[in-house]
Each structure stands twice: as C-alpha cells, then as structure tokens.
PDB file of C-alpha atoms in Angstrom:
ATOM      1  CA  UNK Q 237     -17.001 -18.904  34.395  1.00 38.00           C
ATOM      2  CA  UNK Q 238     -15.629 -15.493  34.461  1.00 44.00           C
ATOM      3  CA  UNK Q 239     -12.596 -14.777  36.547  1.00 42.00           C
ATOM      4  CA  UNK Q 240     -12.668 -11.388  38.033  1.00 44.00           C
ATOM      5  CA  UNK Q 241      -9.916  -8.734  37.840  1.00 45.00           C
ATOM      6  CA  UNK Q 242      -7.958  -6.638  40.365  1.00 42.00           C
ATOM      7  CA  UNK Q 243     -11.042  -4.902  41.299  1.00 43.00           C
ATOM      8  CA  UNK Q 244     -13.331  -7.430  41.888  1.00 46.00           C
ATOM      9  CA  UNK Q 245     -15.553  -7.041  38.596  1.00 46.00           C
ATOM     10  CA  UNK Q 246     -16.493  -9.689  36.373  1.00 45.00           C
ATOM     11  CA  UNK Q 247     -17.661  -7.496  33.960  1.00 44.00           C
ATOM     12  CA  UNK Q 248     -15.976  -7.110  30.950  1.00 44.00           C
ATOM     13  CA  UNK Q 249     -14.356  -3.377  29.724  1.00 41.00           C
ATOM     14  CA  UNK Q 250     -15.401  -1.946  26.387  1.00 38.00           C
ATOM     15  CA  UNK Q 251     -12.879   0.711  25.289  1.00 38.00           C
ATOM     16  CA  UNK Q 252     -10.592   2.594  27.079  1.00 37.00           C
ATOM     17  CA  UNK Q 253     -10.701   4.963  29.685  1.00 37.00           C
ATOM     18  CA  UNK Q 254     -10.173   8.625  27.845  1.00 38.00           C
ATOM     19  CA  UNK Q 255      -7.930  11.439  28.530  1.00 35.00           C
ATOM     20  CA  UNK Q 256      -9.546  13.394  31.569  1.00 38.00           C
ATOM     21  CA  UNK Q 257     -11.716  10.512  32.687  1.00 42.00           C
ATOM     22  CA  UNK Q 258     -10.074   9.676  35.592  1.00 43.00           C
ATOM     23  CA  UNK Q 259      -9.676  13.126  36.802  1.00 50.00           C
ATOM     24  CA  UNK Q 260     -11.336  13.015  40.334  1.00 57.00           C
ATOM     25  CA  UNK Q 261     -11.353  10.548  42.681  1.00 83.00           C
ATOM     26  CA  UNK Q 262     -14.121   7.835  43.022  1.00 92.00           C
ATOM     27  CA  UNK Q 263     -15.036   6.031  46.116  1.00 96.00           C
ATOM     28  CA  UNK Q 264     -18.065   3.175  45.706  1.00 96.00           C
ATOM     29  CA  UNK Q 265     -19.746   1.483  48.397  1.00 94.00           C
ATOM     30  CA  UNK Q 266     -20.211  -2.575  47.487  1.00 95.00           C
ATOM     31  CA  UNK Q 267     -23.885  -2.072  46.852  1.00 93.00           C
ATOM     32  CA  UNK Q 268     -23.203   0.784  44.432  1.00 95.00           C
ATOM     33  CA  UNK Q 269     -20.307  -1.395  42.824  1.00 96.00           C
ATOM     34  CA  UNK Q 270     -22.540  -4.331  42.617  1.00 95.00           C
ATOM     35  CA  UNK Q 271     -25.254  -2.288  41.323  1.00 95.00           C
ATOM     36  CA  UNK Q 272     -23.231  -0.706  38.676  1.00 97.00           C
ATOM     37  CA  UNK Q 273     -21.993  -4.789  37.380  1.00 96.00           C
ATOM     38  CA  UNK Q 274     -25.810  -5.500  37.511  1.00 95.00           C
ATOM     39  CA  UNK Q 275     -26.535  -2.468  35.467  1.00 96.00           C
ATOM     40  CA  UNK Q 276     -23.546  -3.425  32.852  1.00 96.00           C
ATOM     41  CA  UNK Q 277     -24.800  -6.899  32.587  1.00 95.00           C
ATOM     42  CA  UNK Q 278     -28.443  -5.952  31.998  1.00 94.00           C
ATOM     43  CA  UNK Q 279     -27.171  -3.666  29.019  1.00 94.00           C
ATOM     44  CA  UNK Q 280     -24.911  -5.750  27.341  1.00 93.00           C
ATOM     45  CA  UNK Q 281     -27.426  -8.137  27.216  1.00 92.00           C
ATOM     46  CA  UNK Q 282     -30.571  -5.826  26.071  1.00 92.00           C
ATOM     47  CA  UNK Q 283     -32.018  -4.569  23.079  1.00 92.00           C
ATOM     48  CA  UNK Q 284     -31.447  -0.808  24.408  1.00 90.00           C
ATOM     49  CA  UNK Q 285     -28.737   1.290  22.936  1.00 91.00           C
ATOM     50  CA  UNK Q 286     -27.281   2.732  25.841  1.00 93.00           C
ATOM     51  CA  UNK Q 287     -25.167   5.446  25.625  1.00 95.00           C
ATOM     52  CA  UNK Q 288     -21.383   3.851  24.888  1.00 96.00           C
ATOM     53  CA  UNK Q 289     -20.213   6.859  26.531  1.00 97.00           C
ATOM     54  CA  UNK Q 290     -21.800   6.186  29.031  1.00 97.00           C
ATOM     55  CA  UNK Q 291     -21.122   2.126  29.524  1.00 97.00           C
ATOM     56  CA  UNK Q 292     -17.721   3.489  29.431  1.00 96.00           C
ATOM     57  CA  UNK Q 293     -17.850   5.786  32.340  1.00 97.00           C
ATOM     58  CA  UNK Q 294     -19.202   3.197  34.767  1.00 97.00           C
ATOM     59  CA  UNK Q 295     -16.929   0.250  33.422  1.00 97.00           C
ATOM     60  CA  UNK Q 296     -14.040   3.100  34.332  1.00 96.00           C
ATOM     61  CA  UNK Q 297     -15.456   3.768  37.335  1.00 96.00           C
ATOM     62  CA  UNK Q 298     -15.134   0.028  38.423  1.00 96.00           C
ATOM     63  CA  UNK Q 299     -11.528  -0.041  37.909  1.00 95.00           C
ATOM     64  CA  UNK Q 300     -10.576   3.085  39.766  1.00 93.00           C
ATOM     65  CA  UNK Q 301     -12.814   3.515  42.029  1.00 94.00           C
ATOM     66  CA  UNK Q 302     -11.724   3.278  45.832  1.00 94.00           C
ATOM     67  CA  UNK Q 303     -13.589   0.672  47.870  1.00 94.00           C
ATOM     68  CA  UNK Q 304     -15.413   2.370  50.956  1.00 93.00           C
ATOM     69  CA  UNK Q 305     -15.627   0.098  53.431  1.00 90.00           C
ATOM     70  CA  UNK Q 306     -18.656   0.048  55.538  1.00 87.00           C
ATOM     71  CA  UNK Q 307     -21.024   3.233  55.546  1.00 87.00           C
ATOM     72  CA  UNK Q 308     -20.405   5.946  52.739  1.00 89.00           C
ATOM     73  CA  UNK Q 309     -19.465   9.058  54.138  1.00 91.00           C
ATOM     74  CA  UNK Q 310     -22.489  11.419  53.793  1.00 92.00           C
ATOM     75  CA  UNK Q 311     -20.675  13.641  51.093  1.00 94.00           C
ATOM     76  CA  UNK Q 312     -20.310  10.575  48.833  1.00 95.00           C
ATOM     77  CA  UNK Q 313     -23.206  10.826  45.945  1.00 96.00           C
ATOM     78  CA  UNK Q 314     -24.184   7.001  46.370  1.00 95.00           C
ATOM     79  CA  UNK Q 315     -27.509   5.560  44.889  1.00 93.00           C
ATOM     80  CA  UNK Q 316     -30.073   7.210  46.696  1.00 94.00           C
ATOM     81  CA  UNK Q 317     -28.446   9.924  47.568  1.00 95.00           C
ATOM     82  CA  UNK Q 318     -30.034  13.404  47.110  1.00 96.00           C
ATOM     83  CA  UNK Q 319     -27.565  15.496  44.965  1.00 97.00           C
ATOM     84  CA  UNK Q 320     -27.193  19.122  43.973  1.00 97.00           C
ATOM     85  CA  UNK Q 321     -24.661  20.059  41.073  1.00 97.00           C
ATOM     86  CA  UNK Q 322     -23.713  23.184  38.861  1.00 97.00           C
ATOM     87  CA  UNK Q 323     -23.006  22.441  35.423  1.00 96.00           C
ATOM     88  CA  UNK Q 324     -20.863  25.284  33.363  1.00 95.00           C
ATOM     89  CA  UNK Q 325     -21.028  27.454  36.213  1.00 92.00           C
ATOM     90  CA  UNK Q 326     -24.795  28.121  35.491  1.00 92.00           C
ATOM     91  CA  UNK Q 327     -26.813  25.409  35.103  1.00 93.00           C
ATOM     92  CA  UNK Q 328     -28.273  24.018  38.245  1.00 94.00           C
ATOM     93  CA  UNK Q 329     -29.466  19.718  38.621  1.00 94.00           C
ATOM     94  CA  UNK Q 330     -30.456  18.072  41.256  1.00 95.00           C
ATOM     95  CA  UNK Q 331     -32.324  14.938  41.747  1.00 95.00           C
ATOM     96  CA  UNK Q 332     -31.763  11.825  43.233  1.00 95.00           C
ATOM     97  CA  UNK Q 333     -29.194   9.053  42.101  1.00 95.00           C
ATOM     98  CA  UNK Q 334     -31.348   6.319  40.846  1.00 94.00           C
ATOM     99  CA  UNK Q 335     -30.603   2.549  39.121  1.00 89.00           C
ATOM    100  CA  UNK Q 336     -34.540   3.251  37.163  1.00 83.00           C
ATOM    101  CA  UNK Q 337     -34.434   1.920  33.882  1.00 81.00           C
ATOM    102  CA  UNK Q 338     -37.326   4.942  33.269  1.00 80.00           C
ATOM    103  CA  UNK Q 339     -36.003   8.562  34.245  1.00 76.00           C
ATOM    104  CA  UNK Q 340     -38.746   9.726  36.473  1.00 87.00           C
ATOM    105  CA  UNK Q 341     -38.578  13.744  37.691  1.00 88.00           C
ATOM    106  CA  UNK Q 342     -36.451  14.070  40.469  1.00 91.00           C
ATOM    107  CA  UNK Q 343     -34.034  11.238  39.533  1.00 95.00           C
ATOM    108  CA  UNK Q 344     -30.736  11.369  38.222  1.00 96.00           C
ATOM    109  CA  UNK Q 345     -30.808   8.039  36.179  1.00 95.00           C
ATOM    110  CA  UNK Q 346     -27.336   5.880  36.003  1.00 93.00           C
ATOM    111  CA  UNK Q 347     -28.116   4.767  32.434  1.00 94.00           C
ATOM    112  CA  UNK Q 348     -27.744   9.155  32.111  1.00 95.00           C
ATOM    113  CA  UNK Q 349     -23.886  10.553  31.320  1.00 96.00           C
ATOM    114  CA  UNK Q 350     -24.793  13.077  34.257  1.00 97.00           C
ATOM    115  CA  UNK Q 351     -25.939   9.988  36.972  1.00 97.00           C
ATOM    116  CA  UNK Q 352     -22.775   7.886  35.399  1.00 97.00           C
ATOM    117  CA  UNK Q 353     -20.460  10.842  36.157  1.00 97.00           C
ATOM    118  CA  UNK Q 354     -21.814  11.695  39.555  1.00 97.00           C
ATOM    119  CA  UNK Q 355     -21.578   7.996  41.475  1.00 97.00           C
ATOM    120  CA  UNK Q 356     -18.681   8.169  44.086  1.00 96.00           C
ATOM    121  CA  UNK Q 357     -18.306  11.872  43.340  1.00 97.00           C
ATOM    122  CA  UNK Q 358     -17.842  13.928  46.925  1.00 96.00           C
ATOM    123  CA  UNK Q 359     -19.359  17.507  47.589  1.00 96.00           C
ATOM    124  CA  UNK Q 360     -16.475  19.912  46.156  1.00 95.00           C
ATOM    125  CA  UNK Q 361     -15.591  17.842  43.744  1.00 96.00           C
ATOM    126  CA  UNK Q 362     -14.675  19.027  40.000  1.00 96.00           C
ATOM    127  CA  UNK Q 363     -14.286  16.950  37.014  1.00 96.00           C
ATOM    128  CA  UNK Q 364     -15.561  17.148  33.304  1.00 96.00           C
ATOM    129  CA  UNK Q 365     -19.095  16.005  32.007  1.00 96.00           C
ATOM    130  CA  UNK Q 366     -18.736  14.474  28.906  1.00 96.00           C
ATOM    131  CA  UNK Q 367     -20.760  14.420  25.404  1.00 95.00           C
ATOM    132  CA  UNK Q 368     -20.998  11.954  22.842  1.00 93.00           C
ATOM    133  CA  UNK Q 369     -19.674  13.993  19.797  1.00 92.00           C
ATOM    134  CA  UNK Q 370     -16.420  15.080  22.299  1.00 93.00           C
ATOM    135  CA  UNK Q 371     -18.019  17.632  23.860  1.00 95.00           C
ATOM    136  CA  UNK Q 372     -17.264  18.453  27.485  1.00 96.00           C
ATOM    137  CA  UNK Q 373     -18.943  20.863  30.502  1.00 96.00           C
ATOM    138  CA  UNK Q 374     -17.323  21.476  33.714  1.00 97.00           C
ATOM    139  CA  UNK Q 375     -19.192  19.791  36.414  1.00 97.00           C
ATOM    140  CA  UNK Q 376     -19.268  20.697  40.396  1.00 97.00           C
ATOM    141  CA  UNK Q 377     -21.003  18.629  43.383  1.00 97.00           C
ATOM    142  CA  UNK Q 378     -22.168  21.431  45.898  1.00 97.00           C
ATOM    143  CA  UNK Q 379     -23.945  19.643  47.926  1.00 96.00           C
ATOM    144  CA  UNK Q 380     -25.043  15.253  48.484  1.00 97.00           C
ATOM    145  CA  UNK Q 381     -27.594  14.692  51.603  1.00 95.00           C
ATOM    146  CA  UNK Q 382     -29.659  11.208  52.240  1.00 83.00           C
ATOM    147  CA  UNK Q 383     -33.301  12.117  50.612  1.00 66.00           C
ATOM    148  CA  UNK Q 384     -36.214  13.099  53.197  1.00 61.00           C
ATOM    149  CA  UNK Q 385     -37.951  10.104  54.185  1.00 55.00           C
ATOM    150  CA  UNK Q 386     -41.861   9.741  53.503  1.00 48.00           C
TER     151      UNK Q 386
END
C-alpha cells in the first residue's frame, strides 16, 4: 500500500523539479489534483512514451501546488476551463484544458507541455514553457473563462 506524502499524492516523483519550474504559483482544485494522480498512474503504467518533461511538470505541480478549497476562482485555468495564452509575446493558443488521451481541436491536452504548464495557472500569470532539448518560451495567461455551454 502506498503511503502518501505531505501533499496528499500517492504517486511517486520521477526526477527533480528544475531550476525555474516552480516560478509561479499553482493553486489545484481536488478534482484537478486527483485527475492529474489518475493521469500519472495511467502513464506509468502504459505503453505510451509520454513526454518525461512533461510527467515531470505535473508530478511538480502536485507538490507545490496550493490546495483551493471549494470552487476555483474563475481566473484559475482548471480542467475545463476555456483558456487564452501568448506564447513569446506573439504566438496566440487557446483551447480548452482537457484530460483526452487524443488532442482534439480546441483542446489543450494535459499529456501536452503547454496543458501541463497551464493547470492552476491564474490570468496574469508569467512563467517559462519548457522544451525537451532545454529550450524555453515565455508564457502569459491573458485570459481563463468556464467554456459556453451547448
């Protein structure tokens, strides 16, 4: 049986967080906590190669991360949120936050570096997108709203 750690995650860490990782703040709601764990477990148990990068991000995410308690503030980029970000100062995405295993159009995907990066992020936020290879781009959230419903 695993025991969890301060944070509440019985997932295990792979690596360690990098220089510049933790350099915004990240609040997660317990379904977007739990959904991250489900992810992690899912991928360290399929034949996918997921990004490492990426694993790393969210497994970071779970141990800094500040619990929100209740209902997310509406500038929190939770899953499902609708989100609108400038990458590089140029480069516009949007999309919503989504746990698909397939990246459909309009969906940020979590299994993504971008979707990894942007969970718990807050409108106004800053903070570095990072590349496999070492590469980074400077990220901004403009703008999180709930998507229209159908």
């Amino acid at each position: 049986m695993a025991i969890p750690d301060v944070t509440g995650s019985t997932i295990p860490r792979h690596g360690k967080p990098e220089a510049g990782g933790g350099d915004c703040e990240c609040r997660l709601t317990k379904a977007d906590r739990l959904g991250i764990e489900r992810f992690l477990s899912f991928a360290g148990n399929s034949s996918v190669a997921y990004s490492q990068l990426m694993l790393d991000i969210l497994h970071q995410k779970l141990q800094v991360a500040v619990a929100i308690e209740g209902a997310a503030p509406s500038d929190v980029a939770t899953f499902g949120s609708y989100i609108s970000c400038v990458v590089d100062e140029k480069d516009i995405e949007c999309g919503v936050l989504s746990f698909g295993l397939v990246a459909r159009a309009g969906e940020i995907p979590i299994h993504s570096l971008l979707g990894a990066t942007l969970i718990g992020m807050s409108a106004g936020q800053r903070t570095k997108l990072r590349f496999e290879g070492g590469t980074t781009r400077s990220l901004v959230v403009i703008h999180v709203s709930v998507p229209f419903a159908v």
